[in-house]
Amino acid sequence: SQQGEEDPQALSIQEGENATMNCSYKTSINNLQWYRQNSGRGLVHLILIRSNEREKHSGRLRVTLDTSKKSSSLLITASRAADTASYFCATDAGRGAGNMLTFGGGTRLMVKP
Amino acid sequence: GAVVSQHPSWVICKSGTSVKIECRSLDFQATTMFWYRQFPKQSLMLMATSNEGSKATYEQGVEKDKFLINHASLTLSTLTVTSAHPEDSSFYICSASRQEQYFGPGTRLTVT
């Protein structure tokens, strides 16, 4: 079952603008990860933030984590048309074997050139 | 490193037939592999956890007799969709775990 929700479900912006996606989850976690998926393709791992971290950067990506609110955000700055994809958060709650992940509902981002 | 492959990448089969999907970790050994299903415009839903040398653990609502999982070695897990029906048409994604999960490219199954 899904851990939580992502907001918004769909986002359409112009190239150059920033895109912010939010993810909420329900249980305590070890870490939270963000993935990108182009239509009909596999997942690309973007960034992992641990439960004791509050913010992490990677290139044009900025991820925040608020464990008190059980929420995370992904910010993509200076968006490009190539950023058009679906973005998913996934939580590792330490459940089961092998770092089991539970995915959020995803945000479909469209960046218009 | 940490490459996971899936085969086939897409498959079309007739209703009532069975289809086998392979998931391989190419450059590492994975004691645990996961199988997900993704319907169009939806998120990934975990179907089962596959452990090498033991029975798979299925998520609630997933029929173990319909979705047969075999994890025969540390680098190979297979998912067999038995007696496939059109509603089984979906994108099936596997992942292999080595400290973190590494995802395969997915298999598009279409049942006609």
mmCIF file of C-alpha atoms in Angstrom, chain A:
data_model
loop_
_atom_site.group_PDB
_atom_site.id
_atom_site.type_symbol
_atom_site.label_atom_id
_atom_site.label_comp_id
_atom_site.label_asym_id
_atom_site.label_seq_id
_atom_site.Cartn_x
_atom_site.Cartn_y
_atom_site.Cartn_z
ATOM 1 C CA SER A 1 0.000 0.000 0.000
ATOM 2 C CA GLN A 2 1.109 3.557 -0.510
ATOM 3 C CA GLN A 3 2.761 5.335 2.390
ATOM 4 C CA GLY A 4 1.332 8.707 1.614
ATOM 5 C CA GLU A 5 0.384 11.313 -0.870
ATOM 6 C CA GLU A 6 2.156 13.661 -3.192
ATOM 7 C CA ASP A 7 1.012 17.125 -3.942
ATOM 8 C CA PRO A 8 0.261 18.344 -6.510
ATOM 9 C CA GLN A 9 -0.712 15.344 -8.619
ATOM 10 C CA ALA A 10 0.105 17.322 -11.737
ATOM 11 C CA LEU A 11 2.118 20.480 -12.302
ATOM 12 C CA SER A 12 2.617 22.478 -15.478
ATOM 13 C CA ILE A 13 5.195 25.269 -15.614
ATOM 14 C CA GLN A 14 7.235 27.246 -18.113
ATOM 15 C CA GLU A 15 10.879 26.521 -18.761
ATOM 16 C CA GLY A 16 13.059 28.463 -16.366
ATOM 17 C CA GLU A 17 10.548 28.460 -13.533
ATOM 18 C CA ASN A 18 11.002 26.499 -10.343
ATOM 19 C CA ALA A 19 8.944 23.397 -9.589
ATOM 20 C CA THR A 20 8.067 22.320 -6.066
ATOM 21 C CA MET A 21 6.588 18.957 -5.221
ATOM 22 C CA ASN A 22 5.510 17.815 -1.784
ATOM 23 C CA CYS A 23 5.302 14.389 -0.232
ATOM 24 C CA SER A 24 3.626 13.343 3.000
ATOM 25 C CA TYR A 25 4.001 10.017 4.742
ATOM 26 C CA LYS A 26 2.457 8.265 7.691
ATOM 27 C CA THR A 27 5.026 6.337 9.722
ATOM 28 C CA SER A 28 8.519 6.891 11.087
ATOM 29 C CA ILE A 29 11.198 6.445 8.471
ATOM 30 C CA ASN A 30 14.894 5.702 8.133
ATOM 31 C CA ASN A 31 15.191 7.727 4.952
ATOM 32 C CA LEU A 32 13.179 9.217 2.117
ATOM 33 C CA GLN A 33 14.138 9.038 -1.519
ATOM 34 C CA TRP A 34 13.027 10.840 -4.648
ATOM 35 C CA TYR A 35 12.820 9.168 -8.029
ATOM 36 C CA ARG A 36 12.097 10.350 -11.524
ATOM 37 C CA GLN A 37 10.295 8.334 -14.177
ATOM 38 C CA ASN A 38 9.934 9.250 -17.805
ATOM 39 C CA SER A 39 6.774 7.962 -19.461
ATOM 40 C CA GLY A 40 6.878 4.201 -19.843
ATOM 41 C CA ARG A 41 10.414 3.932 -18.521
ATOM 42 C CA GLY A 42 12.138 2.748 -15.362
ATOM 43 C CA LEU A 43 12.976 4.732 -12.279
ATOM 44 C CA VAL A 44 15.948 7.028 -11.925
ATOM 45 C CA HIS A 45 17.181 7.622 -8.393
ATOM 46 C CA LEU A 46 17.565 11.348 -7.713
ATOM 47 C CA ILE A 47 18.411 11.856 -4.081
ATOM 48 C CA LEU A 48 18.216 10.222 -0.658
ATOM 49 C CA ILE A 49 17.733 12.142 2.563
ATOM 50 C CA ARG A 50 18.136 10.457 5.923
ATOM 51 C CA SER A 51 15.803 10.968 8.846
ATOM 52 C CA ASN A 52 18.409 13.018 10.722
ATOM 53 C CA GLU A 53 18.930 15.388 7.789
ATOM 54 C CA ARG A 54 16.789 18.435 7.081
ATOM 55 C CA GLU A 55 17.983 19.554 3.688
ATOM 56 C CA LYS A 56 20.040 18.182 0.838
ATOM 57 C CA HIS A 57 21.170 19.561 -2.505
ATOM 58 C CA SER A 58 22.191 17.919 -5.733
ATOM 59 C CA GLY A 59 22.702 20.177 -8.731
ATOM 60 C CA ARG A 60 19.381 21.895 -9.442
ATOM 61 C CA LEU A 61 17.599 19.717 -6.906
ATOM 62 C CA ARG A 62 16.878 20.697 -3.335
ATOM 63 C CA VAL A 63 15.148 18.316 -0.966
ATOM 64 C CA THR A 64 13.857 19.130 2.494
ATOM 65 C CA LEU A 65 12.609 16.778 5.159
ATOM 66 C CA ASP A 66 10.462 17.652 8.164
ATOM 67 C CA THR A 67 10.064 14.536 10.288
ATOM 68 C CA SER A 68 7.820 16.329 12.774
ATOM 69 C CA LYS A 69 5.311 16.975 9.989
ATOM 70 C CA LYS A 70 6.156 13.731 8.161
ATOM 71 C CA SER A 71 6.661 15.621 4.950
ATOM 72 C CA SER A 72 9.292 16.275 2.317
ATOM 73 C CA SER A 73 9.593 18.611 -0.629
ATOM 74 C CA LEU A 74 11.526 18.442 -3.875
ATOM 75 C CA LEU A 75 12.454 21.694 -5.548
ATOM 76 C CA ILE A 76 13.756 21.760 -9.102
ATOM 77 C CA THR A 77 15.225 25.128 -9.932
ATOM 78 C CA ALA A 78 15.493 26.671 -13.388
ATOM 79 C CA SER A 79 13.444 23.894 -14.922
ATOM 80 C CA ARG A 80 14.056 22.591 -18.419
ATOM 81 C CA ALA A 81 11.768 20.857 -20.888
ATOM 82 C CA ALA A 82 13.824 17.712 -20.288
ATOM 83 C CA ASP A 83 12.675 17.719 -16.653
ATOM 84 C CA THR A 84 9.208 16.692 -17.864
ATOM 85 C CA ALA A 85 8.527 13.408 -16.070
ATOM 86 C CA SER A 86 6.755 11.889 -13.093
ATOM 87 C CA TYR A 87 8.427 12.303 -9.726
ATOM 88 C CA PHE A 88 7.900 9.906 -6.837
ATOM 89 C CA CYS A 89 8.918 9.978 -3.227
ATOM 90 C CA ALA A 90 9.603 6.669 -1.508
ATOM 91 C CA THR A 91 10.096 5.977 2.167
ATOM 92 C CA ASP A 92 12.248 3.363 3.840
ATOM 93 C CA ALA A 93 10.640 2.631 7.171
ATOM 94 C CA GLY A 94 12.902 -0.267 7.996
ATOM 95 C CA ARG A 95 10.021 -2.672 7.414
ATOM 96 C CA GLY A 96 10.743 -6.127 6.162
ATOM 97 C CA ALA A 97 13.964 -7.199 4.538
ATOM 98 C CA GLY A 98 16.204 -5.440 2.093
ATOM 99 C CA ASN A 99 15.271 -1.770 2.586
ATOM 100 C CA MET A 100 11.656 -2.071 1.482
ATOM 101 C CA LEU A 101 10.319 1.127 -0.059
ATOM 102 C CA THR A 102 6.811 2.501 -0.104
ATOM 103 C CA PHE A 103 5.998 4.940 -2.872
ATOM 104 C CA GLY A 104 3.867 8.040 -2.880
ATOM 105 C CA GLY A 105 1.316 8.722 -5.575
ATOM 106 C CA GLY A 106 3.650 10.807 -7.706
ATOM 107 C CA THR A 107 3.595 14.224 -9.315
ATOM 108 C CA ARG A 108 3.426 14.528 -13.086
ATOM 109 C CA LEU A 109 5.518 17.509 -14.072
ATOM 110 C CA MET A 110 5.271 19.135 -17.462
ATOM 111 C CA VAL A 111 7.787 21.831 -18.361
ATOM 112 C CA LYS A 112 6.745 23.816 -21.405
ATOM 113 C CA PRO A 113 9.520 25.151 -23.627
#
